[in-house]
Short mmCIF file of C-alpha atoms and ligand atoms in Angstrom, two decimals:
data_model
loop_
_atom_site.label_atom_id
_atom_site.label_comp_id
_atom_site.label_asym_id
_atom_site.label_seq_id
_atom_site.Cartn_x
_atom_site.Cartn_y
_atom_site.Cartn_z
CA MET A 9 0.00 0.00 0.00
CA THR A 10 1.36 3.42 -0.88
CA GLN A 11 1.72 5.74 2.07
CA THR A 12 2.32 9.43 2.34
CA PRO A 13 6.01 10.08 1.76
CA ALA A 14 7.78 10.44 5.09
CA ASN A 15 9.03 13.92 4.22
CA ALA A 16 5.57 15.37 3.55
CA ASP A 17 2.27 15.42 5.50
CA SER A 18 0.17 15.10 2.37
CA ASP A 19 0.37 15.19 -1.39
CA ALA A 20 -0.65 18.82 -1.29
CA GLU A 21 2.58 19.76 0.49
CA LEU A 22 4.79 18.24 -2.17
CA SER A 23 6.69 20.70 -4.32
CA THR A 24 6.17 20.58 -8.03
CA ALA A 25 9.61 19.00 -8.40
CA GLU A 26 8.78 16.29 -5.82
CA LYS A 27 5.45 15.49 -7.48
CA GLN A 28 7.25 15.16 -10.79
CA LEU A 29 9.80 12.85 -9.15
CA TYR A 30 7.04 10.48 -7.85
CA GLU A 31 5.31 10.50 -11.24
CA ASP A 32 8.57 9.62 -12.94
CA PHE A 33 9.28 6.81 -10.42
CA ASN A 34 5.88 5.41 -11.37
CA ARG A 35 6.48 5.90 -15.10
CA PHE A 36 9.75 3.95 -14.94
CA GLY A 37 8.34 1.15 -12.75
CA LEU A 38 10.05 2.24 -9.53
CA ILE A 39 8.89 2.57 -5.94
CA PRO A 40 10.94 4.42 -3.32
CA LEU A 41 11.49 2.60 -0.03
CA TRP A 42 10.59 5.57 2.18
CA THR A 43 6.91 5.32 1.12
CA GLU A 44 6.67 1.58 1.82
CA ARG A 45 9.11 0.72 4.58
CA GLU A 46 6.60 -0.04 7.36
CA ASP A 47 4.56 -2.41 5.15
CA LEU A 48 7.65 -4.10 3.77
CA MET A 49 9.26 -4.51 7.17
CA PRO A 50 6.72 -4.59 9.97
CA THR A 51 8.08 -4.79 13.51
CA ALA A 52 6.42 -8.22 13.76
CA PRO A 53 4.36 -10.25 11.25
CA ALA A 54 1.14 -8.45 10.27
CA PRO A 55 -0.79 -11.11 8.32
CA GLN A 56 -3.69 -10.36 6.02
CA ALA A 57 -5.08 -13.80 6.84
CA VAL A 58 -7.20 -13.77 10.01
CA PRO A 59 -7.76 -16.42 12.69
CA TYR A 60 -10.96 -18.23 11.72
CA VAL A 61 -13.06 -21.28 12.58
CA TRP A 62 -15.27 -23.20 10.12
CA HIS A 63 -17.72 -25.58 11.76
CA TRP A 64 -18.13 -29.12 10.46
CA ASP A 65 -21.90 -28.76 10.96
CA ASP A 66 -21.80 -26.18 8.17
CA LEU A 67 -19.15 -27.83 5.99
CA TYR A 68 -20.52 -31.36 5.76
CA PRO A 69 -24.12 -30.57 4.69
CA LEU A 70 -22.82 -28.21 2.00
CA ALA A 71 -20.47 -30.91 0.69
CA ALA A 72 -23.37 -33.39 0.67
CA ARG A 73 -25.51 -30.90 -1.30
CA ALA A 74 -22.65 -30.52 -3.79
CA GLY A 75 -22.62 -34.32 -3.97
CA ASP A 76 -26.25 -34.30 -5.10
CA LEU A 77 -25.83 -31.51 -7.64
CA ILE A 78 -22.29 -31.47 -8.99
CA PRO A 79 -20.76 -34.43 -10.84
CA VAL A 80 -17.11 -35.30 -10.31
CA GLY A 81 -15.01 -35.87 -13.41
CA ARG A 82 -12.33 -34.75 -15.80
CA GLY A 83 -11.69 -31.01 -15.79
CA GLY A 84 -12.88 -30.07 -12.31
CA GLU A 85 -11.12 -33.26 -11.14
CA ARG A 86 -12.34 -33.21 -7.54
CA ARG A 87 -15.51 -32.33 -5.64
CA ALA A 88 -13.44 -30.37 -3.14
CA ILE A 89 -14.71 -27.23 -1.44
CA SER A 90 -11.95 -25.16 0.04
CA VAL A 91 -12.13 -22.90 3.05
CA SER A 92 -11.50 -19.28 2.15
CA ASN A 93 -9.86 -17.13 4.80
CA PRO A 94 -11.93 -13.93 5.23
CA GLY A 95 -8.68 -11.94 5.36
CA LEU A 96 -7.80 -13.22 1.88
CA PRO A 97 -11.12 -12.43 0.21
CA GLY A 98 -11.97 -14.33 -2.95
CA LEU A 99 -9.02 -16.70 -2.63
CA PRO A 100 -9.54 -20.42 -1.95
CA TYR A 101 -6.81 -20.30 0.69
CA ALA A 102 -6.94 -21.19 4.39
CA THR A 103 -3.71 -19.24 4.94
CA PRO A 104 -1.15 -17.61 2.60
CA THR A 105 0.59 -20.99 2.16
CA LEU A 106 -2.03 -23.67 2.88
CA TRP A 107 -5.12 -24.97 1.16
CA ALA A 108 -7.73 -26.93 3.12
CA ALA A 109 -10.87 -28.42 1.63
CA ILE A 110 -13.63 -30.87 2.35
CA GLN A 111 -13.83 -33.42 -0.43
CA TYR A 112 -16.91 -35.58 -1.01
CA LEU A 113 -17.10 -38.74 -3.10
CA GLY A 114 -20.42 -40.53 -3.58
CA PRO A 115 -21.11 -44.24 -4.02
CA ASN A 116 -19.42 -45.72 -7.10
CA GLU A 117 -17.82 -42.41 -8.03
CA VAL A 118 -14.27 -42.07 -9.31
CA ALA A 119 -12.06 -38.96 -9.05
CA PRO A 120 -9.82 -39.23 -12.12
CA ALA A 121 -6.05 -39.69 -11.94
CA HIS A 122 -3.73 -36.72 -12.30
CA ARG A 123 -0.50 -35.42 -10.82
CA HIS A 124 0.80 -32.04 -9.77
CA SER A 125 3.90 -30.61 -8.17
CA GLN A 126 1.85 -29.51 -5.13
CA ASN A 127 2.17 -31.83 -2.12
CA ALA A 128 -1.09 -33.15 -0.72
CA PHE A 129 -2.57 -35.27 2.03
CA ARG A 130 -5.99 -36.49 3.09
CA PHE A 131 -7.08 -36.70 6.70
CA VAL A 132 -10.18 -38.76 7.45
CA LEU A 133 -12.56 -37.39 10.08
CA GLU A 134 -15.23 -40.03 9.63
CA GLY A 135 -16.33 -42.90 7.45
CA GLU A 136 -14.46 -45.27 5.19
CA GLY A 137 -14.86 -47.01 1.88
CA VAL A 138 -12.72 -44.88 -0.45
CA TRP A 139 -9.37 -45.99 -1.85
CA THR A 140 -6.91 -43.37 -2.99
CA VAL A 141 -4.64 -44.83 -5.65
CA VAL A 142 -1.17 -43.28 -5.39
CA ASP A 143 1.18 -44.13 -8.25
CA GLY A 144 -0.77 -47.33 -8.84
CA ASP A 145 -0.95 -48.36 -5.17
CA PRO A 146 -4.53 -48.49 -3.80
CA VAL A 147 -4.61 -47.10 -0.23
CA ALA A 148 -7.71 -47.61 1.93
CA MET A 149 -9.00 -44.50 3.72
CA ARG A 150 -10.51 -44.92 7.19
CA ARG A 151 -11.33 -42.67 10.14
CA GLY A 152 -8.26 -41.13 11.73
CA ASP A 153 -5.89 -42.08 8.93
CA LEU A 154 -3.46 -39.68 7.26
CA LEU A 155 -2.87 -40.51 3.60
CA LEU A 156 -0.05 -38.85 1.65
CA THR A 157 0.11 -37.79 -1.97
CA PRO A 158 3.58 -36.27 -2.37
CA GLY A 159 4.13 -33.94 -5.31
CA TRP A 160 4.20 -35.42 -8.83
CA GLN A 161 2.74 -38.80 -7.89
CA PHE A 162 -0.30 -39.80 -9.94
CA HIS A 163 -3.39 -40.16 -7.81
CA GLY A 164 -7.11 -40.77 -8.17
CA HIS A 165 -9.80 -41.89 -5.74
CA HIS A 166 -12.61 -44.40 -6.05
CA ASN A 167 -15.53 -45.28 -3.83
CA PRO A 168 -16.81 -48.80 -4.48
CA HIS A 169 -19.13 -48.62 -1.47
CA PRO A 170 -22.84 -47.79 -1.23
CA LYS A 171 -22.15 -44.82 1.09
CA PRO A 172 -20.64 -41.41 0.38
CA MET A 173 -17.42 -40.42 2.12
CA ALA A 174 -15.96 -37.00 2.95
CA TRP A 175 -12.51 -36.05 4.18
CA LEU A 176 -10.14 -33.11 4.66
CA ASP A 177 -7.64 -32.34 1.90
CA GLY A 178 -4.52 -30.32 2.67
CA LEU A 179 -2.17 -28.98 0.01
CA ASP A 180 0.57 -26.38 -0.37
CA ILE A 181 -1.28 -24.77 -3.31
CA PRO A 182 -0.96 -21.12 -2.18
CA PHE A 183 2.78 -21.50 -1.57
CA VAL A 184 3.34 -23.16 -4.94
CA SER A 185 1.18 -20.53 -6.63
CA ALA A 186 3.03 -17.61 -4.98
CA THR A 187 6.37 -19.06 -6.02
CA ASP A 188 5.30 -20.00 -9.60
CA THR A 189 6.39 -23.60 -9.16
CA GLY A 190 3.18 -25.39 -10.15
CA PHE A 191 2.96 -28.15 -12.78
CA PHE A 192 -0.05 -30.33 -13.54
CA GLU A 193 -0.73 -33.35 -15.78
CA PHE A 194 -3.82 -35.45 -16.39
CA GLY A 195 -3.44 -39.20 -15.92
CA GLU A 196 -4.82 -41.67 -18.37
CA ASP A 197 -8.58 -42.04 -18.20
CA GLY A 198 -10.01 -45.26 -16.83
CA VAL A 199 -6.79 -46.59 -15.36
CA THR A 200 -7.48 -45.83 -11.71
CA ASP A 201 -6.95 -49.25 -10.13
CA ARG A 202 -10.31 -50.38 -8.72
CA SER A 203 -8.93 -53.04 -6.41
CA THR A 204 -9.57 -52.74 -2.68
CA PRO A 205 -6.68 -54.22 -0.65
CA HIS A 206 -6.79 -53.79 3.14
CA ARG A 207 -3.09 -52.86 3.17
CA SER A 208 -1.31 -50.89 0.47
CA ARG A 209 1.98 -52.02 -1.04
CA SER A 210 3.59 -48.95 0.52
CA GLU A 211 2.51 -49.98 4.02
CA ARG A 212 3.57 -53.58 3.47
CA VAL A 213 7.07 -52.39 2.58
CA TRP A 214 7.47 -49.33 4.85
CA GLY A 215 4.91 -49.76 7.64
CA HIS A 216 6.93 -51.69 10.22
CA PRO A 217 8.26 -49.57 13.11
CA GLY A 218 12.01 -49.07 12.96
CA LEU A 219 12.50 -51.37 9.99
CA ARG A 220 13.77 -50.00 6.70
CA PRO A 221 14.04 -52.18 3.58
CA VAL A 222 17.76 -52.66 2.97
CA ALA A 223 17.10 -52.31 -0.74
CA ALA A 224 16.01 -48.72 -0.02
CA THR A 225 18.89 -47.64 2.22
CA ALA A 226 21.07 -46.07 -0.46
CA GLU A 227 19.00 -42.94 -0.90
CA ASP A 228 16.63 -41.02 1.32
CA THR A 229 13.50 -39.65 -0.32
CA PRO A 230 12.48 -36.01 0.28
CA ASN A 231 8.86 -37.05 0.93
CA SER A 232 7.79 -40.08 2.92
CA PRO A 233 7.48 -43.37 1.01
CA LEU A 234 4.80 -44.46 3.49
CA ALA A 235 1.40 -43.61 1.95
CA ALA A 236 -0.74 -44.19 5.03
CA TYR A 237 -0.40 -43.46 8.75
CA ARG A 238 -3.11 -45.47 10.49
CA TRP A 239 -5.20 -44.23 13.39
CA GLU A 240 -4.55 -47.34 15.47
CA HIS A 241 -0.84 -46.41 15.56
CA THR A 242 -1.40 -42.69 16.13
CA ASP A 243 -3.89 -43.37 18.91
CA ALA A 244 -1.63 -45.93 20.60
CA ALA A 245 1.32 -43.50 20.51
CA LEU A 246 -0.67 -40.67 22.09
CA THR A 247 -2.14 -42.95 24.76
CA ALA A 248 1.32 -44.28 25.62
CA GLN A 249 2.85 -40.79 25.88
CA LEU A 250 0.29 -39.73 28.48
CA GLU A 251 0.67 -43.00 30.40
CA VAL A 252 4.48 -42.88 30.44
CA ALA A 253 4.40 -39.22 31.50
CA ALA A 254 1.90 -40.07 34.25
CA ASP A 255 4.41 -42.67 35.52
CA GLY A 256 6.77 -39.75 36.17
CA HIS A 257 9.04 -39.94 33.12
CA THR A 258 10.11 -36.62 31.66
CA GLY A 259 10.63 -35.45 28.09
CA VAL A 260 7.78 -37.60 26.79
CA VAL A 261 4.87 -35.19 26.39
CA THR A 262 4.86 -31.70 24.88
CA GLU A 263 3.59 -30.20 28.16
CA PRO A 264 1.61 -31.68 31.06
CA GLY A 265 -1.58 -33.30 29.73
CA HIS A 266 -0.60 -32.59 26.11
CA ALA A 267 0.65 -35.47 23.98
CA ALA A 268 1.64 -34.95 20.35
CA VAL A 269 3.13 -36.92 17.47
CA ARG A 270 4.51 -35.77 14.17
CA PHE A 271 4.02 -37.83 11.04
CA SER A 272 7.53 -38.44 9.76
CA ASN A 273 9.41 -39.63 6.71
CA PRO A 274 10.99 -42.96 7.70
CA THR A 275 13.99 -42.37 5.44
CA THR A 276 15.02 -39.09 7.09
CA GLY A 277 13.11 -38.78 10.36
CA GLY A 278 11.99 -35.36 9.11
CA ASP A 279 8.54 -34.19 8.11
CA ALA A 280 6.44 -36.58 6.04
CA LEU A 281 6.11 -33.94 3.30
CA THR A 282 8.73 -31.37 2.32
CA THR A 283 6.43 -28.35 2.61
CA ILE A 284 3.78 -29.49 5.07
CA ARG A 285 4.16 -30.56 8.70
CA THR A 286 1.46 -32.94 9.92
CA GLU A 287 0.79 -33.74 13.57
CA MET A 288 -1.81 -35.21 15.91
CA HIS A 289 -2.32 -33.67 19.33
CA ARG A 290 -4.21 -34.94 22.36
CA VAL A 291 -5.07 -32.60 25.22
CA ALA A 292 -6.43 -34.45 28.24
CA ALA A 293 -9.81 -33.41 29.65
CA GLY A 294 -9.53 -30.33 31.86
CA GLU A 295 -6.06 -29.36 30.61
CA ARG A 296 -5.11 -26.26 28.65
CA THR A 297 -2.06 -25.65 26.48
CA ALA A 298 0.33 -22.77 27.07
CA ALA A 299 -0.38 -19.79 24.80
CA VAL A 300 2.15 -19.77 21.96
CA ARG A 301 2.75 -17.86 18.75
CA GLU A 302 4.82 -19.07 15.82
CA THR A 303 5.88 -17.77 12.44
CA GLY A 304 4.24 -19.55 9.54
CA SER A 305 0.62 -20.58 9.46
CA SER A 306 -1.31 -23.68 10.34
CA VAL A 307 -4.69 -25.34 10.03
CA TRP A 308 -6.21 -27.54 12.71
CA GLN A 309 -9.12 -29.94 12.63
CA VAL A 310 -10.81 -31.31 15.71
CA PHE A 311 -10.72 -35.08 15.34
CA ASP A 312 -12.57 -35.95 18.54
CA GLY A 313 -13.83 -34.40 21.71
CA ALA A 314 -14.87 -30.90 22.70
CA GLY A 315 -13.15 -27.81 24.03
CA ALA A 316 -12.21 -24.32 23.00
CA ILE A 317 -9.48 -22.44 21.21
CA THR A 318 -8.36 -18.89 21.92
CA LEU A 319 -6.81 -17.11 18.94
CA ASP A 320 -5.32 -13.67 19.63
CA GLY A 321 -7.65 -13.37 22.63
CA MET A 322 -10.83 -14.54 20.84
CA ARG A 323 -12.26 -17.74 22.33
CA THR A 324 -14.34 -20.15 20.22
CA ASP A 325 -15.93 -23.43 21.31
CA LEU A 326 -14.85 -26.47 19.33
CA VAL A 327 -16.50 -29.76 18.50
CA ARG A 328 -15.60 -32.67 16.24
CA GLY A 329 -14.75 -31.68 12.67
CA ASP A 330 -14.27 -27.95 13.20
CA VAL A 331 -11.50 -26.49 11.01
CA ILE A 332 -9.34 -23.64 12.31
CA ALA A 333 -6.98 -21.31 10.42
CA VAL A 334 -4.11 -19.89 12.46
CA PRO A 335 -2.15 -17.11 10.70
CA SER A 336 1.48 -16.37 11.36
CA TRP A 337 2.28 -15.01 14.82
CA CYS A 338 -1.29 -15.50 16.06
CA GLU A 339 -1.39 -16.51 19.73
CA VAL A 340 -2.98 -19.93 20.21
CA ALA A 341 -4.18 -21.67 23.36
CA ILE A 342 -6.34 -24.78 23.52
CA GLU A 343 -8.59 -25.99 26.34
CA ALA A 344 -9.97 -29.51 26.50
CA ARG A 345 -13.45 -29.98 27.97
CA THR A 346 -13.30 -33.70 27.21
CA ASP A 347 -10.19 -35.50 25.96
CA LEU A 348 -9.54 -33.51 22.80
CA ASP A 349 -7.77 -34.90 19.72
CA LEU A 350 -6.69 -32.40 17.08
CA PHE A 351 -5.04 -32.93 13.73
CA ARG A 352 -2.74 -30.07 12.74
CA PHE A 353 -0.87 -29.18 9.57
CA SER A 354 1.45 -26.27 8.97
CA ASP A 355 4.07 -24.80 6.67
CA ALA A 356 6.77 -25.10 9.35
CA PRO A 357 9.18 -27.26 7.26
CA ILE A 358 9.56 -24.38 4.81
CA PHE A 359 10.42 -21.78 7.42
CA GLU A 360 12.66 -24.06 9.46
CA ARG A 361 14.76 -24.74 6.36
CA LEU A 362 14.97 -21.01 5.66
CA ASN A 363 15.85 -20.07 9.23
CA LEU A 364 12.65 -17.99 9.47
CA ALA A 365 11.00 -20.09 12.18
CA ARG A 366 10.33 -18.36 15.51
CA ARG A 367 8.25 -19.31 18.50
CA GLU A 368 7.30 -17.33 21.56
CA TYR A 369 5.41 -18.39 24.67
CA SER A 370 3.32 -15.69 26.31
C1 1HN B 417 -6.34 -32.57 -5.82
O1 1HN B 417 -5.64 -33.33 -6.67
C2 1HN B 417 -7.05 -33.18 -4.80
O2 1HN B 417 -6.31 -35.35 -5.33
C3 1HN B 417 -7.73 -32.40 -3.88
O3 1HN B 417 -7.96 -35.17 -4.02
C4 1HN B 417 -7.75 -31.03 -3.99
C5 1HN B 417 -7.12 -29.04 -5.20
C6 1HN B 417 -6.49 -28.45 -6.26
C7 1HN B 417 -5.78 -29.20 -7.17
C8 1HN B 417 -5.69 -30.55 -7.04
C9 1HN B 417 -7.09 -34.67 -4.70
C10 1HN B 417 -7.07 -30.42 -5.06
C11 1HN B 417 -6.36 -31.19 -5.96
#
């Protein structure tokens, strides 16, 4: 935004020579720093995105209505309805870097195969019966599972069941768009594998704790080769953290009453996706997390339970399915009324790599 030049109270006080100078800057495609400095370099992050909560009770019925009215097929590719941050009007973005959408697939529907450089995942709040086919490997989707679609892998979805299914999609679309790094290709029509194995090939090869195939030890992969992180494992890990901490062992939980796990790439131990951090948090009933602000933005979804979130001082009640956008440097604190499980994704891997990550407890 152009501001009044620092050396003048208003345009009217500019000399003829100064006015001519600003016109000529504009004519030659130039902008002087002294009119822009505070916007370019705020004292602390001043996001356009705002903290916001979308309620599942609103999202799901709208997705179901779209299911009745809007076919899924080539061109549109997905019946996905993205949340649009009110601070980023008209853009299908949860935050400046993250896309979050509810996707709905009806009985016997197929979302056609394609690939793109954007990284993606699906997180399943409820239901089952859809297989996402990632580079030819059919991966079952069930409640609580995290399914990965790293950039440039072909993927389509099919629902051979008599019931519709909806889930949360997360992608780094806004980041890829802002950096002009997007590529997209259609897959071949009709080749989405319609088989329905209980376990994907990827899980059979990579899904054994602490065991890496020797054939795959020569090179690490930037994104995780494991396509599915199953709820039974996530749940068991969170339960164990709280139990071990309750036995008096330290360094196990994030803070008292707050267990958390990060979905990781078994080849590197780092984040499962290069641009997107994915985590599951459990806050025990009656506990509250310390208020914290971080650079970079995140999106949360309540997986189970009830509580409240306070975002820059604004408290909102939460129930299962609610989706929350947290802009950069927004102060977040969570209270659990019942045991509260929350899925979280963020752009933290980007900013950690670039040495732009900061965190501050209030
Ligand atoms: C996509 O491929 C999926 O595969 C979901 O389910 C959302 C949004 C924009 C572009 C591609 C999916 C998407 C998407």
